[in-house]
Short mmCIF file of C-alpha atoms in Angstrom, two decimals:
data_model
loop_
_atom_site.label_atom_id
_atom_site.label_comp_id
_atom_site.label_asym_id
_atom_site.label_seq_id
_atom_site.Cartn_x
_atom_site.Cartn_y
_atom_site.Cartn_z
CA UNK N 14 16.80 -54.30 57.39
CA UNK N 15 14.34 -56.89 57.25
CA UNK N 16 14.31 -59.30 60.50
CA UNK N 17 12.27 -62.30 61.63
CA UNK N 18 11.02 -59.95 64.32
CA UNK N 19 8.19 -57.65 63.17
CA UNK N 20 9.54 -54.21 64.92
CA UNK N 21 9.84 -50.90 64.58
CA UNK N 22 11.66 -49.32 61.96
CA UNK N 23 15.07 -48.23 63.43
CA UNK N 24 14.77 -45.05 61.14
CA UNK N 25 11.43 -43.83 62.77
CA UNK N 26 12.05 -40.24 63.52
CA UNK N 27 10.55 -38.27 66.60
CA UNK N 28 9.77 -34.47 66.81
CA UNK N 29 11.44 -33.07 70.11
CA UNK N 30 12.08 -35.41 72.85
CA UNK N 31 10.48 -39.01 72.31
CA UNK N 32 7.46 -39.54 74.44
CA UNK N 33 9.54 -42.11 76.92
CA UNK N 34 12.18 -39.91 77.37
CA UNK N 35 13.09 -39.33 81.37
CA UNK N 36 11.20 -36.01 82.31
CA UNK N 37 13.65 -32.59 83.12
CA UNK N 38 12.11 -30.07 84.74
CA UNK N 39 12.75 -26.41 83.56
CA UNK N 40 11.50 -23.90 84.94
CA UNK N 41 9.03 -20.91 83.63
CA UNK N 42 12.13 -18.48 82.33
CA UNK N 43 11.68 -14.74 84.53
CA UNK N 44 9.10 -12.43 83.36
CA UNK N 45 10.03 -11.04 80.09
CA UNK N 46 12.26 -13.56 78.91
CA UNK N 47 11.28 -16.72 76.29
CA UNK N 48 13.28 -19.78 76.09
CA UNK N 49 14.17 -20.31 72.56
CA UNK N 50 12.38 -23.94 71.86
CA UNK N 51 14.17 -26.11 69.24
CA UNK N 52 12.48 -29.51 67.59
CA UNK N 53 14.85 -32.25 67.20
CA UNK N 54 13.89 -35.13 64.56
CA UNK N 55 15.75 -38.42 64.72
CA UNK N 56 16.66 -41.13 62.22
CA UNK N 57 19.00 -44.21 62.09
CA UNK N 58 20.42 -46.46 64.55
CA UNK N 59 21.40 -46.40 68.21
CA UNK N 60 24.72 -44.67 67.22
CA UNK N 61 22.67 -41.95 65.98
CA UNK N 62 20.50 -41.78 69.17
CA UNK N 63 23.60 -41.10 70.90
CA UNK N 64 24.42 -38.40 69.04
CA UNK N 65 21.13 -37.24 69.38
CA UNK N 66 21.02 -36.89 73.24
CA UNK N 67 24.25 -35.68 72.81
CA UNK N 68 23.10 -32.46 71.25
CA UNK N 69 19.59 -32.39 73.28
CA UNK N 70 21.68 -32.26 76.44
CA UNK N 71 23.80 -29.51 75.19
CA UNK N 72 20.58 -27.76 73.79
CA UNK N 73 19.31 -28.02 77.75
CA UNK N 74 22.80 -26.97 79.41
CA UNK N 75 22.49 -23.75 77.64
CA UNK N 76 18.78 -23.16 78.31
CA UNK N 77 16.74 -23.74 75.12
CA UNK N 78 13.76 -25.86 75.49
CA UNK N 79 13.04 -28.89 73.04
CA UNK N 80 9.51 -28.04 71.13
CA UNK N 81 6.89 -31.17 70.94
CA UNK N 82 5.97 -30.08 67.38
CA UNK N 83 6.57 -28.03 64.37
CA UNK N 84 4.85 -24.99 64.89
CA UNK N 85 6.43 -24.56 68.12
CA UNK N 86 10.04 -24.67 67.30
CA UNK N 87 11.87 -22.09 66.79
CA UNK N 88 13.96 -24.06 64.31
CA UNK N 89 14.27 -27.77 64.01
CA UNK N 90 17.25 -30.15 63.79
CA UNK N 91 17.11 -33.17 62.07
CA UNK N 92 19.97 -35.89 62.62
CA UNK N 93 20.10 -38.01 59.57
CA UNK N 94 21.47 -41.92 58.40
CA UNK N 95 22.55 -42.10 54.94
CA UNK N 96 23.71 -45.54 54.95
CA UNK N 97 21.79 -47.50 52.23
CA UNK N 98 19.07 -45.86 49.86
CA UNK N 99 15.70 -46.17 51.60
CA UNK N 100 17.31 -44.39 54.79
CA UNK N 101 18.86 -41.70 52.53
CA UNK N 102 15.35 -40.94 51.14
CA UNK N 103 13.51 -41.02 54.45
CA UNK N 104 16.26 -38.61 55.37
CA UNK N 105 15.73 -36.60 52.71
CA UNK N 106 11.46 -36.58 53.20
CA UNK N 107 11.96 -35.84 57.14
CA UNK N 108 14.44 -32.86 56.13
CA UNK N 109 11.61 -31.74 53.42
CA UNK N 110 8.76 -32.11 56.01
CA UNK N 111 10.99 -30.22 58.50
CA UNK N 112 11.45 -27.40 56.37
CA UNK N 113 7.50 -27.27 55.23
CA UNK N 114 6.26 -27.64 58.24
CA UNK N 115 8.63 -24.61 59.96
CA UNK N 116 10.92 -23.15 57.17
CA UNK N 117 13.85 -22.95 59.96
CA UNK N 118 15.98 -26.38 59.53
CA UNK N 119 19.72 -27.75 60.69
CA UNK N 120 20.69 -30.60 59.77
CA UNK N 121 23.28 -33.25 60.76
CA UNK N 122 24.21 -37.17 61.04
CA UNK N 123 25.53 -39.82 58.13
CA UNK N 124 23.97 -38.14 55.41
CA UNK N 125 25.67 -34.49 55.78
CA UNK N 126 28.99 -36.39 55.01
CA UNK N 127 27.50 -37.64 52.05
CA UNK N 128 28.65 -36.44 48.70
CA UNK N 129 26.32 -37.32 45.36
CA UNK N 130 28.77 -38.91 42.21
CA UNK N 131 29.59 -35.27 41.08
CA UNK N 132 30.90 -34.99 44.46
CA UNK N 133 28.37 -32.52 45.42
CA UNK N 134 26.48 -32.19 48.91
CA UNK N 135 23.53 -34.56 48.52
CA UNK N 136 21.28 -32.61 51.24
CA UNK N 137 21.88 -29.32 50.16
CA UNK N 138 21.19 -30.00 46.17
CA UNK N 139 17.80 -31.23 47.23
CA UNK N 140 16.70 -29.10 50.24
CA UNK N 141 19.14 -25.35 49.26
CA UNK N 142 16.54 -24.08 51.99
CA UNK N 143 18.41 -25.77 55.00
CA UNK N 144 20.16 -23.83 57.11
CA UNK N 145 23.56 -25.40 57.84
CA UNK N 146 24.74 -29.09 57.38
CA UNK N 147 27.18 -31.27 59.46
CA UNK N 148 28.39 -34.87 59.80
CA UNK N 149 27.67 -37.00 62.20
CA UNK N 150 28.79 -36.72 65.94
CA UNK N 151 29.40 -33.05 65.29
CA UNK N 152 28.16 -31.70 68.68
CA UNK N 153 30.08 -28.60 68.64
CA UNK N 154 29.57 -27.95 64.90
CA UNK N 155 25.90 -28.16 65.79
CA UNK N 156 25.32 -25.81 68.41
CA UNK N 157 27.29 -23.40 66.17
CA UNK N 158 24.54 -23.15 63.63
CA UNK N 159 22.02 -23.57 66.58
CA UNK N 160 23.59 -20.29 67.85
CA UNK N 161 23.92 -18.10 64.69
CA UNK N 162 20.73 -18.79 63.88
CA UNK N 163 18.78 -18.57 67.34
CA UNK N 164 21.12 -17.21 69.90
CA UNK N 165 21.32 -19.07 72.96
CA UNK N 166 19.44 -17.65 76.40
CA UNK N 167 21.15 -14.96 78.69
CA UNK N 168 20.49 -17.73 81.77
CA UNK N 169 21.03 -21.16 81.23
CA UNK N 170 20.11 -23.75 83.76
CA UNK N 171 23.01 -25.83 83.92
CA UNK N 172 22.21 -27.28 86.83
CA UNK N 173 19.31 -28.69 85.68
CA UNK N 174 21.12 -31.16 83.54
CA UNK N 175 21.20 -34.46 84.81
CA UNK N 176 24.68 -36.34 85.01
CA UNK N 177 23.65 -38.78 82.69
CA UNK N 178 22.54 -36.05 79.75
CA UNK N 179 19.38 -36.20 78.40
CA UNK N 180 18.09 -39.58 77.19
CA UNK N 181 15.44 -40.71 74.24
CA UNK N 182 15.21 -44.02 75.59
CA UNK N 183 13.10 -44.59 78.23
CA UNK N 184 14.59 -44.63 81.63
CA UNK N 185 15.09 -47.74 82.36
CA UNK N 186 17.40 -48.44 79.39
CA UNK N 187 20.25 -46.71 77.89
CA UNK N 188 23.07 -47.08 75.21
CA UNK N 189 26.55 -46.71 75.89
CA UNK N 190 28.65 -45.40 72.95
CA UNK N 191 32.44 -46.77 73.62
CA UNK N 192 33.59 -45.32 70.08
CA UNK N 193 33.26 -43.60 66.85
CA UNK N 194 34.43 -44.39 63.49
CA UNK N 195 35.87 -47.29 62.08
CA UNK N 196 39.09 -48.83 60.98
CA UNK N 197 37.27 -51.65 58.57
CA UNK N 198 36.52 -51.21 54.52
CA UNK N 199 34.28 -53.67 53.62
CA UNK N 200 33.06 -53.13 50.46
CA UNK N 201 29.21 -52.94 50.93
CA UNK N 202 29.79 -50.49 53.59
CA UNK N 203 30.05 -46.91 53.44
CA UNK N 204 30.30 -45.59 57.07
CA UNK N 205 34.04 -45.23 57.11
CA UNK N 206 33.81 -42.43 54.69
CA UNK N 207 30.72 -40.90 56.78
CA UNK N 208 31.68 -41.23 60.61
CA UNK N 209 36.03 -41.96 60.01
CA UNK N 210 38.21 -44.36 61.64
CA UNK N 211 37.78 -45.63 64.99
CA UNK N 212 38.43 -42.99 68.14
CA UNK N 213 38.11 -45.12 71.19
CA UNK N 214 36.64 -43.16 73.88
CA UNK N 215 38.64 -42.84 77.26
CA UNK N 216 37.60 -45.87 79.64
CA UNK N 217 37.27 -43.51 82.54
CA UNK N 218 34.93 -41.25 80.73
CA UNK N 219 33.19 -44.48 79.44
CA UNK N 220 32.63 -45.84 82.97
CA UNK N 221 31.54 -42.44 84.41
CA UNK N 222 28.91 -42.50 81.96
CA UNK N 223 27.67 -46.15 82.87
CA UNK N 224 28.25 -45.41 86.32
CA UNK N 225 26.09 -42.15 86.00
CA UNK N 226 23.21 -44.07 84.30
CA UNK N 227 23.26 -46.81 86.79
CA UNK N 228 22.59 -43.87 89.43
CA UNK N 229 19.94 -42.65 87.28
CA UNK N 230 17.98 -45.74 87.82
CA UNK N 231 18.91 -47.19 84.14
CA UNK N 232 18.88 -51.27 84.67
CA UNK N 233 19.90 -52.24 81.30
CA UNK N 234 22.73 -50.86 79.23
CA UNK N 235 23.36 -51.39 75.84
CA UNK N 236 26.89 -51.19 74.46
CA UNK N 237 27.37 -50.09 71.17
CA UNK N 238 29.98 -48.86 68.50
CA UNK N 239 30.77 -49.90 65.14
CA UNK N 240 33.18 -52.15 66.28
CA UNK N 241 33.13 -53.33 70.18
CA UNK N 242 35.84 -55.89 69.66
CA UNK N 243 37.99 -53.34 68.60
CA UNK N 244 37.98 -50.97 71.09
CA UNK N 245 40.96 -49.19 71.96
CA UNK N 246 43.23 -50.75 68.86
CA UNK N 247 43.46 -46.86 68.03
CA UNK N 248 45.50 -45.68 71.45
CA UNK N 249 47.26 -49.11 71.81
CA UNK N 250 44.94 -50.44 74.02
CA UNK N 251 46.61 -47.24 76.74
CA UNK N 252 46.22 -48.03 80.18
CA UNK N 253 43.88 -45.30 82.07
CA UNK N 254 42.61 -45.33 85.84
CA UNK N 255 38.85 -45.95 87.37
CA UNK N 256 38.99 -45.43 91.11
CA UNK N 257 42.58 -45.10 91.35
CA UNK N 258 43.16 -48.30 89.87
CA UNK N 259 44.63 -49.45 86.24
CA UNK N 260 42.81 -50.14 83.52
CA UNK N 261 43.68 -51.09 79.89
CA UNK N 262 41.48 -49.46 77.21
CA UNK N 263 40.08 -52.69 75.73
CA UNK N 264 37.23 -55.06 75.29
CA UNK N 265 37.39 -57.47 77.78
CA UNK N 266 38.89 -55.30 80.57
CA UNK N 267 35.57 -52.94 80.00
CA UNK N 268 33.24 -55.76 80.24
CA UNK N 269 34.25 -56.55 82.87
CA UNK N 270 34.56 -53.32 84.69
CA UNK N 271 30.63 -52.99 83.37
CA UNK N 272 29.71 -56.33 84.94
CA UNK N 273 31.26 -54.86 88.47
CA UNK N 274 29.13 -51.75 88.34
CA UNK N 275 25.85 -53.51 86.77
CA UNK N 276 26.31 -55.71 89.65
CA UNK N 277 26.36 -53.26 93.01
CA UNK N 278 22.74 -51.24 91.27
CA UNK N 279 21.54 -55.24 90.01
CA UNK N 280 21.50 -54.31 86.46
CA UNK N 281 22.14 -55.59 83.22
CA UNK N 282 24.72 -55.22 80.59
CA UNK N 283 24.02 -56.06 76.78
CA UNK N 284 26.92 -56.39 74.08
CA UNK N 285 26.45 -55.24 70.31
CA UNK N 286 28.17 -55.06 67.75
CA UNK N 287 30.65 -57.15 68.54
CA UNK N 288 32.97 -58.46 65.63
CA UNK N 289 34.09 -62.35 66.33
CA UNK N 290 38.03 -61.92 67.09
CA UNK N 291 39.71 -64.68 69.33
CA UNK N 292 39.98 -61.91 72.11
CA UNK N 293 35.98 -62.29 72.06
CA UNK N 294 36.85 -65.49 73.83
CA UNK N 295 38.19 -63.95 77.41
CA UNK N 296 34.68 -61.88 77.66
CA UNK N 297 32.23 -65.34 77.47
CA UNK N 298 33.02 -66.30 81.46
CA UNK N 299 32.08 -62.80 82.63
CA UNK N 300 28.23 -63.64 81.07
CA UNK N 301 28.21 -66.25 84.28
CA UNK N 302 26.55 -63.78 86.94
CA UNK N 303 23.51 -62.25 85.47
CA UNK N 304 24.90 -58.65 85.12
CA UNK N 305 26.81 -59.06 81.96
CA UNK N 306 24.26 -61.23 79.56
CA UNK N 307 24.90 -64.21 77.78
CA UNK N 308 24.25 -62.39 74.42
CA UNK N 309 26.20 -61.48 71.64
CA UNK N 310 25.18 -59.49 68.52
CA UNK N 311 27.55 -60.47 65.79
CA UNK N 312 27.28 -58.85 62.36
CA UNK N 313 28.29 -61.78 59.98
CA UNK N 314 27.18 -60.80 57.25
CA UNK N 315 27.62 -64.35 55.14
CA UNK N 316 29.90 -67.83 56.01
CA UNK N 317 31.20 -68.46 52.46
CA UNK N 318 34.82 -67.57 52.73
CA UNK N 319 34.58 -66.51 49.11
CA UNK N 320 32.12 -64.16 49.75
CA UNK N 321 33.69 -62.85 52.67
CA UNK N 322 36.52 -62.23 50.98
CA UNK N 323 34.74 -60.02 48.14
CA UNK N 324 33.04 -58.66 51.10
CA UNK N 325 36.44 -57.65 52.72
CA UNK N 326 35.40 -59.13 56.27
CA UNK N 327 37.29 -58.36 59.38
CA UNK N 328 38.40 -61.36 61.35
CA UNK N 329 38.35 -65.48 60.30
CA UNK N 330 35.03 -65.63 58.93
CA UNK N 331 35.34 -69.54 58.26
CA UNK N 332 36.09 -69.84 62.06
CA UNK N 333 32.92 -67.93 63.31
CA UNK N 334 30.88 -71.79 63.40
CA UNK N 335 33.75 -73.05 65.50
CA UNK N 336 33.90 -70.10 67.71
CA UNK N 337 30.12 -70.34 68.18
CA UNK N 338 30.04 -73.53 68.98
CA UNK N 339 33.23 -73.09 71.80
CA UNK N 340 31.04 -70.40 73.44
CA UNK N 341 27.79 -72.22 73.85
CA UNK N 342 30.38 -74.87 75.35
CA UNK N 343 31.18 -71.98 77.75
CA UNK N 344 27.73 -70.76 78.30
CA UNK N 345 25.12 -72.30 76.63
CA UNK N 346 23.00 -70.56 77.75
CA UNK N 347 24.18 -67.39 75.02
CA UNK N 348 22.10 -65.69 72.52
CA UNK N 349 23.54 -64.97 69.29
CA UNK N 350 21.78 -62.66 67.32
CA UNK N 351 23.11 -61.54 64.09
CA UNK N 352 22.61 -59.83 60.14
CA UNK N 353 23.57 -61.48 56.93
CA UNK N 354 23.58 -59.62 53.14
CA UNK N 355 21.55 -62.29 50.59
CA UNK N 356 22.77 -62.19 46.94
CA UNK N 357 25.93 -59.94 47.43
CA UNK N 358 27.40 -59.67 44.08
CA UNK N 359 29.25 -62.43 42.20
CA UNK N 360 27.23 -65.20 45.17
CA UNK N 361 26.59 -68.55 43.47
CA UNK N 362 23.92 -70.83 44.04
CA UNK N 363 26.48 -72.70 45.94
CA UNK N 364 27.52 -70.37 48.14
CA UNK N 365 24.10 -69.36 48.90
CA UNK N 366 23.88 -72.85 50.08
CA UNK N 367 26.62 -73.03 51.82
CA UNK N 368 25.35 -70.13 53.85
CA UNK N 369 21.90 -72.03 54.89
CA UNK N 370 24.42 -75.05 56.02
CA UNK N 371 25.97 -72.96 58.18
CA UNK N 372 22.92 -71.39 59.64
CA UNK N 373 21.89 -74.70 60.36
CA UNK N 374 24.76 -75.91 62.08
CA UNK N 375 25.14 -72.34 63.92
CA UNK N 376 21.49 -72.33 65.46
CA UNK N 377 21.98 -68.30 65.15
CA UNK N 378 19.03 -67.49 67.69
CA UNK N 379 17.94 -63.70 66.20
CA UNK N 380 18.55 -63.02 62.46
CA UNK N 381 18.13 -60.49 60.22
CA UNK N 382 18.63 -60.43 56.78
CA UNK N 383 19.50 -58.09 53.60
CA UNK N 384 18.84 -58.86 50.38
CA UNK N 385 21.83 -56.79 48.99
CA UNK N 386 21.57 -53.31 48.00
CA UNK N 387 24.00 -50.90 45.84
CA UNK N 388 25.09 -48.26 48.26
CA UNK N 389 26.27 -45.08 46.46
CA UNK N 390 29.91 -44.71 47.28
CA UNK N 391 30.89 -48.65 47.82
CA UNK N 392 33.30 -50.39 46.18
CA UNK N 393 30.53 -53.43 46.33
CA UNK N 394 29.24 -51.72 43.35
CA UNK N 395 31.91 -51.99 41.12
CA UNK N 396 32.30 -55.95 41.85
CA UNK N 397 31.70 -58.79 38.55
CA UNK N 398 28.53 -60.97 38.39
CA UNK N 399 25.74 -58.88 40.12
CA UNK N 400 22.97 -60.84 41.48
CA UNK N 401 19.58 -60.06 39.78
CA UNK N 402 17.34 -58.23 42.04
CA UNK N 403 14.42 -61.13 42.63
CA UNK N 404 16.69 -64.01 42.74
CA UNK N 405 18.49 -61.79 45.44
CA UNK N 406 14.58 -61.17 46.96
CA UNK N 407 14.33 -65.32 46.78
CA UNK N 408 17.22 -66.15 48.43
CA UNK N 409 16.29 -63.43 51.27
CA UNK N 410 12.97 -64.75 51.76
CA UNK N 411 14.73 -68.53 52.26
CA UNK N 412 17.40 -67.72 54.89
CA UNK N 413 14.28 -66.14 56.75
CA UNK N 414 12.27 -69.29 56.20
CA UNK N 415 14.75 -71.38 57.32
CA UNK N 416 15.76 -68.99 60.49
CA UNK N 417 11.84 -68.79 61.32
CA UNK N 418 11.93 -72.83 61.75
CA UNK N 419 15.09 -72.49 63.55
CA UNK N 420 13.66 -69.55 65.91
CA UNK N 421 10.69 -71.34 66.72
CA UNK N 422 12.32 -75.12 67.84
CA UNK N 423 14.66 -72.53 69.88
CA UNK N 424 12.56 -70.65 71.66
CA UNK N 425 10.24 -73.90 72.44
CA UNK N 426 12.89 -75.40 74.17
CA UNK N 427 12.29 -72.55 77.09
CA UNK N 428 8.58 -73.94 77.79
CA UNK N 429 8.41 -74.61 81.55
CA UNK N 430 12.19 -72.75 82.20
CA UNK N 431 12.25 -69.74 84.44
CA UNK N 432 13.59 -66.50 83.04
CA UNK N 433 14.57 -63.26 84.38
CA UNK N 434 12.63 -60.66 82.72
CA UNK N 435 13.05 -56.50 82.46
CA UNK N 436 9.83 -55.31 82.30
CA UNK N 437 8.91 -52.51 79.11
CA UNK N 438 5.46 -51.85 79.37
CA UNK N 439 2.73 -53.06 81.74
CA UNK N 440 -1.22 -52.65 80.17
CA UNK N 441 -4.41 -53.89 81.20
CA UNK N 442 -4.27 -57.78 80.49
CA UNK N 443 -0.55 -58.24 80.41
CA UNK N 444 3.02 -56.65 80.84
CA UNK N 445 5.54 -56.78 77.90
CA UNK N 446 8.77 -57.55 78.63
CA UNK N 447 12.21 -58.61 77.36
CA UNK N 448 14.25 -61.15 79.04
CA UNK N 449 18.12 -61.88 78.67
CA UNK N 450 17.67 -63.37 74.66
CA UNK N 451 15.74 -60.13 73.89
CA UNK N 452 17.38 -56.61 72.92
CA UNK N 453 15.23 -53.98 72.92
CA UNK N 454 13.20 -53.57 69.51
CA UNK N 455 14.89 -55.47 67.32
CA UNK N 456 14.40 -58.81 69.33
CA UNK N 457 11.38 -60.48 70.58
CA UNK N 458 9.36 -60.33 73.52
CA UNK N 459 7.89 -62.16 76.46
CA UNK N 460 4.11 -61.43 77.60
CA UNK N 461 3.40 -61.98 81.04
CA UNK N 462 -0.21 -62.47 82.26
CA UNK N 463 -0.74 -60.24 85.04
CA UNK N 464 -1.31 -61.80 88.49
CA UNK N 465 -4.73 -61.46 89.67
CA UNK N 466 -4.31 -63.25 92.78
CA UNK N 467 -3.32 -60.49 96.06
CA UNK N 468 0.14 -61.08 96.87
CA UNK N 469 1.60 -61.84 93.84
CA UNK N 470 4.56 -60.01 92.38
CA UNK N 471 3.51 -56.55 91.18
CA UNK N 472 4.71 -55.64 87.32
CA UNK N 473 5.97 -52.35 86.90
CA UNK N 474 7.58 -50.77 83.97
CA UNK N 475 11.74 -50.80 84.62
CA UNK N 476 11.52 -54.05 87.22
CA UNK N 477 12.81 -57.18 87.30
CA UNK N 478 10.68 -60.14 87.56
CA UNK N 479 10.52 -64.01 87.39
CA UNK N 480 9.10 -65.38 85.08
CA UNK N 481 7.80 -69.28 84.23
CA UNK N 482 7.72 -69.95 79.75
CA UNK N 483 3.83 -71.02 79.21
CA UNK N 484 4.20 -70.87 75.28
CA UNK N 485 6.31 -69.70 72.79
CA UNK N 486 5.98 -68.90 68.72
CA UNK N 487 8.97 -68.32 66.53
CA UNK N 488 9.17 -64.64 67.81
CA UNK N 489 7.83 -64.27 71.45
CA UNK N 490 7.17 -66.05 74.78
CA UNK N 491 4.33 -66.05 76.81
CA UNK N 492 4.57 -66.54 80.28
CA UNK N 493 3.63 -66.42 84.05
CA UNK N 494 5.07 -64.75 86.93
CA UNK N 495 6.18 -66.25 89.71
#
């Protein structure tokens, strides 16, 4: 997806562990005996990463070791996205590297549930090598394969397992998967058919978790699903317990239980994915304390109500400006970040417009932006008047234009403010690090000079620290610390 922010591709893939994972110690097996070492490649977006650790930390409950390269893995799994075409072929390359590299592959994620337009298994028509395929969050499916075809060790070290699993962030941030699936059909979208309707997880279970990586020494916690605002629509919103006391499965009673645990190890609590029902409204005063942030990632996808409409949007799309513009009146000191689709089939010149007007008025503060793609398996696809591909390139490049201006007259307005920053990386000349405005990759950044006067406040990667704005571009901040 291209964004104003120049990051990382979300789709980069990682042999074993990534290098910023939390270390586990294992130790050397008894003489005679050889953990089985499996390499784990992974692609697609935080919901994958979940996944992901999911399956490392049932790899390290049963003893295997994760392998830092090819040609010491036993096998290697590779969890896949199959969402729109470029991710389906980097899928596809990673799974043929895999398999050339060590001949011994498994494969799961978004693209195992993906069938070609003969209805045929896309992964297995191109790679027949592979040795199983699954769908996404398919733990148990998995370590089936994993065991058939490298049986698991006589002695496991369970108890070497940390509470909070096994992590590919780094430690001092972590996502927090509240659901799967999705109830929603839009028509660009084919994730439904990959990863089903929405299962809400239990909220005990879900505050366990947060609780667990709060002990772990985790200070920022992103929630994520494919639909936050919708959590527990699927059981009712069923009331479960959290300390011996009540607690309705839903949005805004979660938040808030978050914001009470972020608050007794000082941590932070980030919001994604959140879809803009009126319900959206009750969660804004809990962003008052510092633990839950003022930020809300909001996948709009366009303003026109037309196009929202061939779109098959969840929610009053024409009400999103007014709802923004409440919330700021609540907080204004929230971030909205959010994605749009550019030249979605049968979009006018018009209603192209009529999306810039709204960006205006909306002062979005992070945006990325599609230039629409056909996605195999959509309904999109079958939709009258398709945009030609460089007018939908064009319009693209001028709702990034226009959100770079916006961006920049934004973030200028912080010059001389203090902000709370988390701190991601400290090197020679300068720590990187993110304040409230800024999720992790796909946001900006704020560079603090390092203090060379004795005394000052020392910058460590996974700290807080106070920060005065110096300068600011239409991506980062540059600042001092206090």
């Amino acid at each position: 997806m291209p964004e104003l922010r120049r990051n990382p591709s979300a789709n980069s893939s990682s042999i074993a562990a990534a290098a910023k994972a939390p270390a586990i110690v294992i130790p050397t097996p008894a003489a005679g005996v050889t953990a089985p070492k499996v390499g784990f490649v992974s692609l697609g977006c935080p919901k994958a990463l979940v996944d992901s650790e999911q399956i490392l930390t049932q790899l390290r409950a049963e003893g295997y070791q994760t392998a830092k390269s090819y040609d010491g893995a036993d096998l290697v799994i590779v969890n896949t996205c199959g969402f729109i075409d470029a991710a389906v072929q980097e899928s596809l390359d990673a799974i043929g590297e895999a398999l050339a590299e060590n001949g011994k592959v498994i494969v799961t994620g978004c693209l195992g549930a993906k069938k070609d337009a003969a209805g045929d298994d896309i992964i297995t028509k191109v790679h027949p090598k592979v040795l199983a395929v699954t769908g996404p969050h398919a733990v148990t499916e998995v370590m089936e394969s994993v065991h058939l075809h490298l049986p698991k060790p006589h002695d496991p070290f369970i108890d070497l397992v940390p509470d909070h699993g096994v992590k590919l962030t780094p430690k001092h941030y972590a996502y927090l998967k509240i659901s799967e699936g999705c109830n929603h059909r839009c028509s660009f979208c084919i994730i439904p058919s990959m990863r089903g309707d929405l299962v809400s997880r239990r909220i005990d279970e879900v505050l366990l978790e947060a609780e667990n990586l709060f002990k772990a020494g985790v200070k920022e916690l992103l929630v994520i699903s494919q639909d936050t605002s919708a959590y527990g629509v699927d059981v009712k919103f069923r009331t479960g317990f959290w300390n011996g006391r009540p607690i309705k499965t839903h949005m805004t009673q979660l938040v808030e239980a978050l914001g009470q645990l972020a608050r007794q190890y000082d941590a932070w609590v980030r919001l994604h994915y959140v879809y803009p029902y009126p319900h959206v409204d009750q969660a804004i005063p809990f962003m008052g304390d510092g633990h839950v942030l003022p930020y809300l990632d909001i996948p709009m996808q366009h303003a026109h109500p037309d196009v929202l409409k061939r779109m098959k949007r969840p929610a009053s799309g024409e009400k999103n400006l007014e709802r923004i513009l409440n919330w700021r009146k609540m907080n204004p000191d929230l971030t909205i970040r959010s994605t749009f689709i550019a030249g979605f089939p049968g979009e006018t010149e018009a209603e192209f417009e009529y999306l810039l007007d709204f960006l205006k008025e909306a002062q979005i503060d992070r945006l990325g932006c599609f230039a629409y793609s056909p996605v195999e398996g959509a309904t999109a696809n079958e939709l009258a008047n398709p945009v030609p591909e460089e007018v939908r390139e064009e319009r693209r490049a001028r709702v990034m234009l226009l959100q770079e201006e916006i961006s920049a007259k934004r973030l200028q307005a912080k010059v001389g403010k203090t902000l709370r920053v988390l701190v991601d990386e400290v090197v020679p000349r300068e720590a990187i690090g993110r304040s409230a405005a800024d999720a992790p990759e796909i946001d900006g950044v704020v560079h603090i000079k390092r203090p060379l006067v004795p005394g000052k406040q020392k910058l460590a990667v996974g700290q807080f620290a106070d920060v005065v704005v110096t300068r600011a571009d239409a991506h980062d901040l540059w600042a001092n610390p206090l």
